[in-house]
Amino acid sequence: ELEIAEAIVCQFSEKQAALCVQSMIDQGFGVTVDGFGSSQQSIDLLSCLPLQKVKLNPGFLKRMKIDEEVHQWMKHCITQALGQDVQVMAQGLEAIDQYEAVKGLGCILGQGGFFHMPMNALSFERLLASYSMGQSHQRPVYLGGHGCKLSAG
């Protein structure tokens, strides 16, 4: 899977960006736009690019609780992406209120310290083993694919 920053994509014409993204897909790569929602062009990207996933701009997570405009923009971005069958991932989730807010907006993928802090390979192996042994964990996590699915279990 390749991640392309929204700011980079927006530097090109829609036609150039679409050709580039399609070329990557044709070569077998999944394409994700990182920092989605950063510009007014965000929504336009959904209709002109063959995207599989977008990762929301993490700066919005901290502001959406205190700024209704930001909350509405996030809701709009998530709704539009899901309406185009594009997966949406919230990145930078650090607290339960952020987790609950994006889940309430329909975002089912997330990553960040709320789930687990960065870890080395040995710690990750132990984490995987604890899940396979059925140990209970305080925070929801889905270890299949990229990021964590925002659901219990």
CSV table of C-alpha atoms in Angstrom, one decimal:
chain,number,residue,atom,x,y,z
A,1,GLU,CA,0.0,0.0,0.0
A,2,LEU,CA,1.3,3.4,-0.9
A,3,GLU,CA,0.4,6.6,0.9
A,4,ILE,CA,0.5,9.9,-0.9
A,5,ALA,CA,0.1,13.2,1.0
A,6,GLU,CA,-3.0,15.2,0.0
A,7,ALA,CA,-0.8,18.3,-0.3
A,8,ILE,CA,1.3,16.5,-3.0
A,9,VAL,CA,-1.7,15.2,-4.9
A,10,CYS,CA,-3.2,18.7,-5.0
A,11,GLN,CA,-0.1,20.1,-6.8
A,12,PHE,CA,-1.0,18.2,-9.9
A,13,SER,CA,-4.0,18.6,-12.3
A,14,GLU,CA,-6.8,16.1,-11.6
A,15,LYS,CA,-6.0,14.3,-14.9
A,16,GLN,CA,-2.3,13.9,-14.0
A,17,ALA,CA,-3.1,12.8,-10.4
A,18,ALA,CA,-5.7,10.3,-11.7
A,19,LEU,CA,-3.2,8.8,-14.2
A,20,CYS,CA,-0.5,8.5,-11.6
A,21,VAL,CA,-2.9,6.8,-9.1
A,22,GLN,CA,-4.3,4.5,-11.7
A,23,SER,CA,-0.8,3.5,-12.8
A,24,MET,CA,0.0,2.5,-9.2
A,25,ILE,CA,-3.2,0.5,-8.9
A,26,ASP,CA,-2.4,-1.2,-12.2
A,27,GLN,CA,0.9,-2.3,-10.7
A,28,GLY,CA,-0.9,-3.9,-7.8
A,29,PHE,CA,-0.6,-1.2,-5.2
A,30,GLY,CA,-3.3,0.1,-3.0
A,31,VAL,CA,-3.4,3.9,-2.8
A,32,THR,CA,-4.2,5.9,0.3
A,33,VAL,CA,-4.3,9.7,0.5
A,34,ASP,CA,-2.8,10.9,3.8
A,35,GLY,CA,-3.8,14.1,5.5
A,36,PHE,CA,-7.3,14.0,3.9
A,37,GLY,CA,-9.5,16.9,4.7
A,38,SER,CA,-6.6,19.4,4.7
A,39,SER,CA,-7.9,21.4,1.8
A,40,GLN,CA,-11.1,22.4,0.0
A,41,GLN,CA,-10.0,20.1,-2.8
A,42,SER,CA,-10.3,17.0,-0.6
A,43,ILE,CA,-13.9,16.2,-1.6
A,44,ASP,CA,-13.0,16.7,-5.3
A,45,LEU,CA,-10.3,14.0,-5.0
A,46,LEU,CA,-12.9,11.4,-4.1
A,47,SER,CA,-14.6,11.8,-7.5
A,48,CYS,CA,-11.5,12.1,-9.7
A,49,LEU,CA,-9.1,9.6,-8.1
A,50,PRO,CA,-9.6,5.8,-7.9
A,51,LEU,CA,-8.8,5.7,-4.1
A,52,GLN,CA,-9.2,2.8,-1.8
A,53,LYS,CA,-8.6,4.7,1.5
A,54,VAL,CA,-8.1,8.1,3.0
A,55,LYS,CA,-6.4,8.9,6.3
A,56,LEU,CA,-7.9,11.9,8.0
A,57,ASN,CA,-5.7,14.9,8.9
A,58,PRO,CA,-4.8,14.2,12.5
A,59,GLY,CA,-4.9,17.9,13.4
A,60,PHE,CA,-8.6,17.9,13.2
A,61,LEU,CA,-9.0,15.2,15.9
A,62,LYS,CA,-7.7,17.6,18.6
A,63,ARG,CA,-9.9,20.5,17.4
A,64,MET,CA,-13.2,18.8,16.5
A,65,LYS,CA,-14.3,18.6,20.2
A,66,ILE,CA,-14.0,22.3,20.7
A,67,ASP,CA,-14.7,23.7,17.2
A,68,GLU,CA,-18.1,22.8,15.7
A,69,GLU,CA,-17.0,23.9,12.3
A,70,VAL,CA,-14.1,21.4,12.4
A,71,HIS,CA,-16.5,18.7,13.6
A,72,GLN,CA,-18.9,19.4,10.7
A,73,TRP,CA,-16.0,19.4,8.2
A,74,MET,CA,-14.8,16.0,9.5
A,75,LYS,CA,-18.4,14.7,9.3
A,76,HIS,CA,-18.7,15.9,5.7
A,77,CYS,CA,-15.3,14.4,4.7
A,78,ILE,CA,-16.1,11.0,6.3
A,79,THR,CA,-19.7,10.9,4.8
A,80,GLN,CA,-18.4,11.8,1.3
A,81,ALA,CA,-15.6,9.3,1.4
A,82,LEU,CA,-17.8,6.4,2.6
A,83,GLY,CA,-20.4,7.4,0.0
A,84,GLN,CA,-17.8,6.8,-2.7
A,85,ASP,CA,-16.9,3.4,-1.1
A,86,VAL,CA,-13.5,4.7,0.1
A,87,GLN,CA,-12.3,3.5,3.5
A,88,VAL,CA,-11.6,6.2,6.1
A,89,MET,CA,-9.0,6.0,8.8
A,90,ALA,CA,-8.6,8.4,11.7
A,91,GLN,CA,-4.9,8.7,12.5
A,92,GLY,CA,-3.5,10.1,15.7
A,93,LEU,CA,-6.2,8.8,18.0
A,94,GLU,CA,-4.9,9.4,21.5
A,95,ALA,CA,-8.0,9.6,23.8
A,96,ILE,CA,-11.3,7.9,24.2
A,97,ASP,CA,-13.3,11.0,23.4
A,98,GLN,CA,-11.5,11.2,20.0
A,99,TYR,CA,-12.2,7.5,19.4
A,100,GLU,CA,-15.9,7.9,20.2
A,101,ALA,CA,-16.2,11.0,18.1
A,102,VAL,CA,-14.9,9.5,14.9
A,103,LYS,CA,-16.7,6.2,15.5
A,104,GLY,CA,-19.9,8.2,15.9
A,105,LEU,CA,-19.2,9.8,12.5
A,106,GLY,CA,-19.0,6.4,10.8
A,107,CYS,CA,-15.2,6.0,10.7
A,108,ILE,CA,-14.3,2.4,11.5
A,109,LEU,CA,-10.6,2.5,11.1
A,110,GLY,CA,-8.1,4.2,13.3
A,111,GLN,CA,-4.5,4.3,14.5
A,112,GLY,CA,-2.7,6.0,17.3
A,113,GLY,CA,-1.6,5.8,20.9
A,114,PHE,CA,-5.1,5.2,22.1
A,115,PHE,CA,-4.8,1.6,20.8
A,116,HIS,CA,-1.1,1.1,21.5
A,117,MET,CA,2.1,3.2,21.6
A,118,PRO,CA,4.8,2.4,19.0
A,119,MET,CA,6.6,-0.7,19.9
A,120,ASN,CA,9.6,-2.8,18.7
A,121,ALA,CA,9.2,-6.2,17.0
A,122,LEU,CA,9.5,-8.3,20.1
A,123,SER,CA,6.8,-6.3,21.9
A,124,PHE,CA,4.5,-6.6,18.9
A,125,GLU,CA,5.0,-10.4,18.8
A,126,ARG,CA,4.0,-10.5,22.5
A,127,LEU,CA,1.0,-8.4,21.8
A,128,LEU,CA,-0.1,-10.7,18.9
A,129,ALA,CA,0.5,-13.8,21.1
A,130,SER,CA,-1.7,-12.3,23.9
A,131,TYR,CA,-4.6,-11.9,21.4
A,132,SER,CA,-4.2,-15.4,20.1
A,133,MET,CA,-4.3,-16.7,23.7
A,134,GLY,CA,-7.6,-14.9,24.2
A,135,GLN,CA,-6.4,-12.5,26.9
A,136,SER,CA,-8.7,-9.6,27.4
A,137,HIS,CA,-7.6,-6.1,26.6
A,138,GLN,CA,-8.9,-2.7,27.8
A,139,ARG,CA,-9.0,-1.1,24.4
A,140,PRO,CA,-10.7,-2.2,21.2
A,141,VAL,CA,-8.3,-3.4,18.5
A,142,TYR,CA,-8.4,-5.1,15.2
A,143,LEU,CA,-5.1,-6.5,14.0
A,144,GLY,CA,-6.1,-7.5,10.5
A,145,GLY,CA,-5.0,-4.9,7.9
A,146,HIS,CA,-3.6,-1.5,8.4
A,147,GLY,CA,-4.7,0.4,11.5
A,148,CYS,CA,-7.3,-0.7,14.1
A,149,LYS,CA,-11.0,-1.3,13.5
A,150,LEU,CA,-13.0,0.8,15.8
A,151,SER,CA,-15.2,-1.9,17.4
A,152,ALA,CA,-15.2,-3.9,20.6
A,153,GLY,CA,-13.2,-7.0,20.7
